[in-house]
PDB file of C-alpha atoms in Angstrom:
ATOM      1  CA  UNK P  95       0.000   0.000   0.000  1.00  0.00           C
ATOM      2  CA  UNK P  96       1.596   3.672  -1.126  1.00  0.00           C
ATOM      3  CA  UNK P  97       1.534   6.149   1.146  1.00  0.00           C
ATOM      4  CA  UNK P  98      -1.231   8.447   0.110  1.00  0.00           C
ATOM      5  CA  UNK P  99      -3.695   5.724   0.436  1.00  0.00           C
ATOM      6  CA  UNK P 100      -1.944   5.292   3.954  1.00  0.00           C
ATOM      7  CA  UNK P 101      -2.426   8.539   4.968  1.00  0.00           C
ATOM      8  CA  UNK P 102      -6.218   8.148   3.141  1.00  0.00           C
ATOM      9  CA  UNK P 103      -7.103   4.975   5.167  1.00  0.00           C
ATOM     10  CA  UNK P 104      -5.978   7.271   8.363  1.00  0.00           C
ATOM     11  CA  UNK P 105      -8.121   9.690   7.297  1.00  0.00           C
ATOM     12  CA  UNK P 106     -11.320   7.607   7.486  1.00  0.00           C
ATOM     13  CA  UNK P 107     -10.361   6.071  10.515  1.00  0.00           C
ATOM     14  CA  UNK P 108      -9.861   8.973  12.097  1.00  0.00           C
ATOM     15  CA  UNK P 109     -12.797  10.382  11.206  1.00  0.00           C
ATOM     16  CA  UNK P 110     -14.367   7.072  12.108  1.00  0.00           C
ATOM     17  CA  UNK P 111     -13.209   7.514  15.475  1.00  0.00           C
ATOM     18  CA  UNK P 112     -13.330  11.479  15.919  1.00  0.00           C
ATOM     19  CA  UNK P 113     -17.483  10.957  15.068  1.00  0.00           C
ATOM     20  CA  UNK P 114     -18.162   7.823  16.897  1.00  0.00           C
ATOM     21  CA  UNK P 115     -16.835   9.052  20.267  1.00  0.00           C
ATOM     22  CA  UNK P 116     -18.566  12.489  19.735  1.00  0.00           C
ATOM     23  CA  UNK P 117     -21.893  11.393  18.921  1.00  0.00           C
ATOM     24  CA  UNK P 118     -21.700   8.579  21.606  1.00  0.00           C
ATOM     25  CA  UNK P 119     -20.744  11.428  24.107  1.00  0.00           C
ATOM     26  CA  UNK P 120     -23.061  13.829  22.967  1.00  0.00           C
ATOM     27  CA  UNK P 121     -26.670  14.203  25.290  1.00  0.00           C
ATOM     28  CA  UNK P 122     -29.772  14.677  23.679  1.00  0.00           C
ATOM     29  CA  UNK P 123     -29.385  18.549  24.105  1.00  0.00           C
ATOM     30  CA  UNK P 124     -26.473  18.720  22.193  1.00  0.00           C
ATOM     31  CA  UNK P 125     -27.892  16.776  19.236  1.00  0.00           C
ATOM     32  CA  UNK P 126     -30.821  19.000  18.800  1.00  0.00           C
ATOM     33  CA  UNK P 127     -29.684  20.343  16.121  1.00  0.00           C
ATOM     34  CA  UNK P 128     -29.107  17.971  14.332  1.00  0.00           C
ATOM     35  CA  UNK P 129     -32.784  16.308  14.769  1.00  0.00           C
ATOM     36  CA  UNK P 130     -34.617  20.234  14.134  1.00  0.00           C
ATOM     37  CA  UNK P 131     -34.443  19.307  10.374  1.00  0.00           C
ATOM     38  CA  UNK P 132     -35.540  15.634  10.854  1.00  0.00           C
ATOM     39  CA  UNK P 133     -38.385  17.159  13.055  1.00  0.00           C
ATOM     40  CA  UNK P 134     -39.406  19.759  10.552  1.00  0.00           C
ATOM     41  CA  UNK P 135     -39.925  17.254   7.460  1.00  0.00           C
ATOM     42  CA  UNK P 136     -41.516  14.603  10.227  1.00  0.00           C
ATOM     43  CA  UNK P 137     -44.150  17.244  10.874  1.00  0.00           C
ATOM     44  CA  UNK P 138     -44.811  18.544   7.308  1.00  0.00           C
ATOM     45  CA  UNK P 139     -45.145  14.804   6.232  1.00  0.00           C
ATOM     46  CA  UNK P 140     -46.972  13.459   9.001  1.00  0.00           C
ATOM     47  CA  UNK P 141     -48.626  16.807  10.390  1.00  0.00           C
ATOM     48  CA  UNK P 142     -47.985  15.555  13.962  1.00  0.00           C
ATOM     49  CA  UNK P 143     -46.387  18.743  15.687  1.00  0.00           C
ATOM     50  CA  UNK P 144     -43.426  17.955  18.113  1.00  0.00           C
ATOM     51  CA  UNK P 145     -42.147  20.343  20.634  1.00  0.00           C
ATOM     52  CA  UNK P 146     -38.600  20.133  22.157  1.00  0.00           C
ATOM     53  CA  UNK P 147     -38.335  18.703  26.142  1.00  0.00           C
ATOM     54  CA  UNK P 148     -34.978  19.344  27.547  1.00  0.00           C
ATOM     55  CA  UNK P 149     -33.248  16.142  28.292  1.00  0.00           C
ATOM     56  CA  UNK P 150     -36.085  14.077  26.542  1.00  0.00           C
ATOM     57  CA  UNK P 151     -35.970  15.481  23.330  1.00  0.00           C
ATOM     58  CA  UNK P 152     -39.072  16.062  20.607  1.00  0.00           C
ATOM     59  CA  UNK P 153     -42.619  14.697  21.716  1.00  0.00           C
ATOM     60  CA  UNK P 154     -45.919  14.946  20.285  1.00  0.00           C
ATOM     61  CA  UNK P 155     -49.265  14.774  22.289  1.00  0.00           C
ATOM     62  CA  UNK P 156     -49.450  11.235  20.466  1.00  0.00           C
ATOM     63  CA  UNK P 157     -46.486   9.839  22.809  1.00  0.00           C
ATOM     64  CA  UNK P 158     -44.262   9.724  20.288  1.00  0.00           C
ATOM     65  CA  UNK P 159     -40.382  10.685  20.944  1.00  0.00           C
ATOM     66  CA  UNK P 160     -38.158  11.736  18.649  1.00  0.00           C
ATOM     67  CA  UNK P 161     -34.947  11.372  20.834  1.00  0.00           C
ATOM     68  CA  UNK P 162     -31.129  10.887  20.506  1.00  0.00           C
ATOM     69  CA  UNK P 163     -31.198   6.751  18.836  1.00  0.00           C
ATOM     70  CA  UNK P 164     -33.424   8.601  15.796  1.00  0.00           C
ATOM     71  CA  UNK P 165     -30.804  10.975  15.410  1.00  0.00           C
ATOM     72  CA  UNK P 166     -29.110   8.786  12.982  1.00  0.00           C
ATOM     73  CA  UNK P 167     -25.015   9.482  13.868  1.00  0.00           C
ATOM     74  CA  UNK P 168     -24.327   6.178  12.824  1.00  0.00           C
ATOM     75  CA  UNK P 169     -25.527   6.260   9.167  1.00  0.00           C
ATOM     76  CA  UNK P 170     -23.917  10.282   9.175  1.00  0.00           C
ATOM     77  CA  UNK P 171     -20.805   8.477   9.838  1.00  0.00           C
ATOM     78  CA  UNK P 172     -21.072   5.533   7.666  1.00  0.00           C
ATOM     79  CA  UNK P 173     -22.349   7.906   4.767  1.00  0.00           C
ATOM     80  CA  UNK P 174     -20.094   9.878   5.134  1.00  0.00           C
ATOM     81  CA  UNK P 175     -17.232   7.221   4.956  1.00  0.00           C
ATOM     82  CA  UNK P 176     -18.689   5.611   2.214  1.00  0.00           C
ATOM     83  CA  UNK P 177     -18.546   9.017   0.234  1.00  0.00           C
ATOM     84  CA  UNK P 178     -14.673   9.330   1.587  1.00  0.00           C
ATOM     85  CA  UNK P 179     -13.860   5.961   0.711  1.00  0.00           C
ATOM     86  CA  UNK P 180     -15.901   6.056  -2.921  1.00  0.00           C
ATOM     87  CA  UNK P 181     -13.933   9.801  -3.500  1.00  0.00           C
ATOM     88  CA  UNK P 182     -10.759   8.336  -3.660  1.00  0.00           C
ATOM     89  CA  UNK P 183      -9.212   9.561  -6.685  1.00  0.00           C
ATOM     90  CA  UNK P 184     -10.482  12.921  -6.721  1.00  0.00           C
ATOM     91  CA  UNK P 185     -10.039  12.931  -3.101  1.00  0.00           C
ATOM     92  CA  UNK P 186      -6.359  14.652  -2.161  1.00  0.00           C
ATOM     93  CA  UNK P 187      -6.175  14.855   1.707  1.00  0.00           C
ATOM     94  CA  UNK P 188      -3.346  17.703   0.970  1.00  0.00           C
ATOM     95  CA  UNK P 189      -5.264  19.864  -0.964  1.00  0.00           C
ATOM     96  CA  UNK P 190      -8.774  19.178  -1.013  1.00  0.00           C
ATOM     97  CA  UNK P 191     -10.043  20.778   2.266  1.00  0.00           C
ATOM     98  CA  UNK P 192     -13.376  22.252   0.641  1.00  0.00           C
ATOM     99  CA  UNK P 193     -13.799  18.572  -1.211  1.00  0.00           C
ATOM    100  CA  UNK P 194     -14.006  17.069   2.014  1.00  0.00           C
ATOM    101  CA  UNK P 195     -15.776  19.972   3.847  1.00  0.00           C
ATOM    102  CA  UNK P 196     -18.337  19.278   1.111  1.00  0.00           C
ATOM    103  CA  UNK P 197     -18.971  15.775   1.407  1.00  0.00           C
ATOM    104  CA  UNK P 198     -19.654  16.859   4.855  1.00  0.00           C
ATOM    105  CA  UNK P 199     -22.515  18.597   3.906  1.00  0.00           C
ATOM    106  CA  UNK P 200     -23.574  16.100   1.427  1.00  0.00           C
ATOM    107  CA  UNK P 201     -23.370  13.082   4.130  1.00  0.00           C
ATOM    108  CA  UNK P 202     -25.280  15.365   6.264  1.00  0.00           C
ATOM    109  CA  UNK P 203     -28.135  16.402   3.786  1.00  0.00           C
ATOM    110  CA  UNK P 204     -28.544  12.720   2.944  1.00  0.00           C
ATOM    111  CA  UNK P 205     -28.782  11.870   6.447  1.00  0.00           C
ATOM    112  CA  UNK P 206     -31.485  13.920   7.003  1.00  0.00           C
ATOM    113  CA  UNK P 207     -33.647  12.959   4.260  1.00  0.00           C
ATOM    114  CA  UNK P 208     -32.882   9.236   5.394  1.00  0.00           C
ATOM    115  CA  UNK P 209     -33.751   9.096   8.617  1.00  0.00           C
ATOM    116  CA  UNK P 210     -36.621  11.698   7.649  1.00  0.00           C
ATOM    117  CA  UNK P 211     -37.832   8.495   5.696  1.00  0.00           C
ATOM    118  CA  UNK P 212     -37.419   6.293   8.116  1.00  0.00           C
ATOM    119  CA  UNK P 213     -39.277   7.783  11.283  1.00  0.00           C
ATOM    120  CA  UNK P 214     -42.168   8.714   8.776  1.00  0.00           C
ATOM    121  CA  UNK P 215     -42.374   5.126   7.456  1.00  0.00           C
ATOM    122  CA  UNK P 216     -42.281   3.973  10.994  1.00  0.00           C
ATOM    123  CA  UNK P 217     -45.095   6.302  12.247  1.00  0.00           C
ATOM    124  CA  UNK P 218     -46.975   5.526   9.133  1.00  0.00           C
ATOM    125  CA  UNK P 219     -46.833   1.761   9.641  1.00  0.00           C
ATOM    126  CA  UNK P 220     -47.375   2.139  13.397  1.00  0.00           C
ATOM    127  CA  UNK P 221     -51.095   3.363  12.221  1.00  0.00           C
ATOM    128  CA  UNK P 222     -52.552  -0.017  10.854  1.00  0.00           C
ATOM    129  CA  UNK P 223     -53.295  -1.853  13.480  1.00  0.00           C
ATOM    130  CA  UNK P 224     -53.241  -4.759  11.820  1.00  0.00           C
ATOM    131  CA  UNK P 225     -49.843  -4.784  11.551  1.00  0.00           C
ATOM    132  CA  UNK P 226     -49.360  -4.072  15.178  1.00  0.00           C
ATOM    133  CA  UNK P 227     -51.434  -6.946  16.418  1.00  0.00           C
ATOM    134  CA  UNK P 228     -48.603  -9.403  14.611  1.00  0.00           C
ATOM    135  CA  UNK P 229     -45.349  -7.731  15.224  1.00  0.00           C
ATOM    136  CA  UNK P 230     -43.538  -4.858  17.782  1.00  0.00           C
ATOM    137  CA  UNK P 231     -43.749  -1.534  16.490  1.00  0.00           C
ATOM    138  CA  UNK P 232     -40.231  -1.221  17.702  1.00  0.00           C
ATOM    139  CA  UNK P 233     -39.495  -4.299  15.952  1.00  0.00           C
ATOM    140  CA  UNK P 234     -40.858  -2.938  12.928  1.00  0.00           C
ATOM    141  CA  UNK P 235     -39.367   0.571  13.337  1.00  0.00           C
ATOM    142  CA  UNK P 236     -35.874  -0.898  13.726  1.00  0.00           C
ATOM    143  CA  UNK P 237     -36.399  -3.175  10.502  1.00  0.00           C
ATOM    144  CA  UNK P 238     -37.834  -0.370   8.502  1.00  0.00           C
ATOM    145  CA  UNK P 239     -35.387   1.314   9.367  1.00  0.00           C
ATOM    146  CA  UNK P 240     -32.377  -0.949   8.825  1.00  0.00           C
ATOM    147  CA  UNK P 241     -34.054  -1.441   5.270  1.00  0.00           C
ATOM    148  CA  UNK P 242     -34.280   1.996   4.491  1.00  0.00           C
ATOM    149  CA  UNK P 243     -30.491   2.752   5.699  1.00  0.00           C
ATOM    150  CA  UNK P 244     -29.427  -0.492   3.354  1.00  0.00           C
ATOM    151  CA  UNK P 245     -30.996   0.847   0.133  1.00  0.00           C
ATOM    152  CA  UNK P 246     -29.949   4.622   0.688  1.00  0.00           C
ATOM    153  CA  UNK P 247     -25.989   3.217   0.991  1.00  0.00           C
ATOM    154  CA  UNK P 248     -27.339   0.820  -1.917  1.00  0.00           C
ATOM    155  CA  UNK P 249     -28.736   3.294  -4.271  1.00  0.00           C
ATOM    156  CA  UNK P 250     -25.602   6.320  -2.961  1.00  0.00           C
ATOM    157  CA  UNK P 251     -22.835   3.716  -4.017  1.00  0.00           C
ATOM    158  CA  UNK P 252     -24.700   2.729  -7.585  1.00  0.00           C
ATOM    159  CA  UNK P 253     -24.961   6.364  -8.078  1.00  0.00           C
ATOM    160  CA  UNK P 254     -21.090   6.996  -7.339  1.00  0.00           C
ATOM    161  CA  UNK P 255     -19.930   4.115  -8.959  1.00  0.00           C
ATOM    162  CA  UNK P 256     -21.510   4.940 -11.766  1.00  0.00           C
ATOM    163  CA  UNK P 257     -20.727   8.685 -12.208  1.00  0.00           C
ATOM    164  CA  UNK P 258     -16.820   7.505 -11.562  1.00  0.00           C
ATOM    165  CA  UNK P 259     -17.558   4.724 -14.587  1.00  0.00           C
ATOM    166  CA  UNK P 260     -18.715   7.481 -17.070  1.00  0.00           C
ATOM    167  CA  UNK P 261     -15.645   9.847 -16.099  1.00  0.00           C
TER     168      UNK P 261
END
């Protein structure tokens, strides 16, 4: 292995680890900003209005809690990894500051729409009782979600892969 794909490889762990321990650290308060955007498209989609609870996080009068697991760090981090890791040869740790300031951005707007998706899909399947009476809604909210996390990274890498193909 050369050594710019060394120093690459460090990179993404570092990052890895820089995110992981953050986020795991991080309360509830300090992640609301990063669930105000989830929240917003929840509540457009589903037009159940959440209000922010210190320490708890965003509840409706339905008893439903958006909290710090449906924040979604973990896909940011793999996301943004996977764009890292897919950006290789355009991706020069020396120079490209504002490349990887972008993907950033990128890993964070996909992030929201994803787990946007996913707590909407969960809330919208929660509503047929039918459903409930034969499996756990937080069964079902944790394979939805799973599911819709798998075909995002799915359908991101096809994407990438095939935009690097054509270039």
């Amino acid at each position: 292995m050369n050594n710019s794909k060394l120093k690459k490889w460090g990179l993404c762990i570092l990052v890895l680890i820089v995110l992981k321990t953050s986020f795991s650290l991080a309360t509830i308060n300090q992640l609301q900003w990063f669930l105000e955007p989830i929240v917003t498209i929840v509540e457009l989609f589903t037009r159940i209005n959440f209000t922010w609870t210190a320490d708890v996080g965003f509840t409706s009068n339905t008893n439903i809690i958006i909290e710090k697991s449906c924040s979604g760090t973990n896909f940011y981090t793999i996301c943004l990894l996977l764009l890292m890791i897919k950006d290789w040869n355009s991706f020069n740790i020396q120079g490209k500051l504002l490349r990887f300031l972008s993907l950033i951005v990128i890993s964070f707007f996909i992030t929201i729409l994803a787990n946007s998706m996913r707590i909407i899909s969960a809330l919208k399947l929660a509503s047929f009782p039918e459903l409930t009476n034969y499996i756990n809604p937080k069964s079902s909210h944790l394979i939805l979600g799973s599911i819709i996390y798998i075909l995002i990274l799915l359908s991101l890498n096809h994407l990438i892969t095939k935009n690097h193909e054509q270039a």
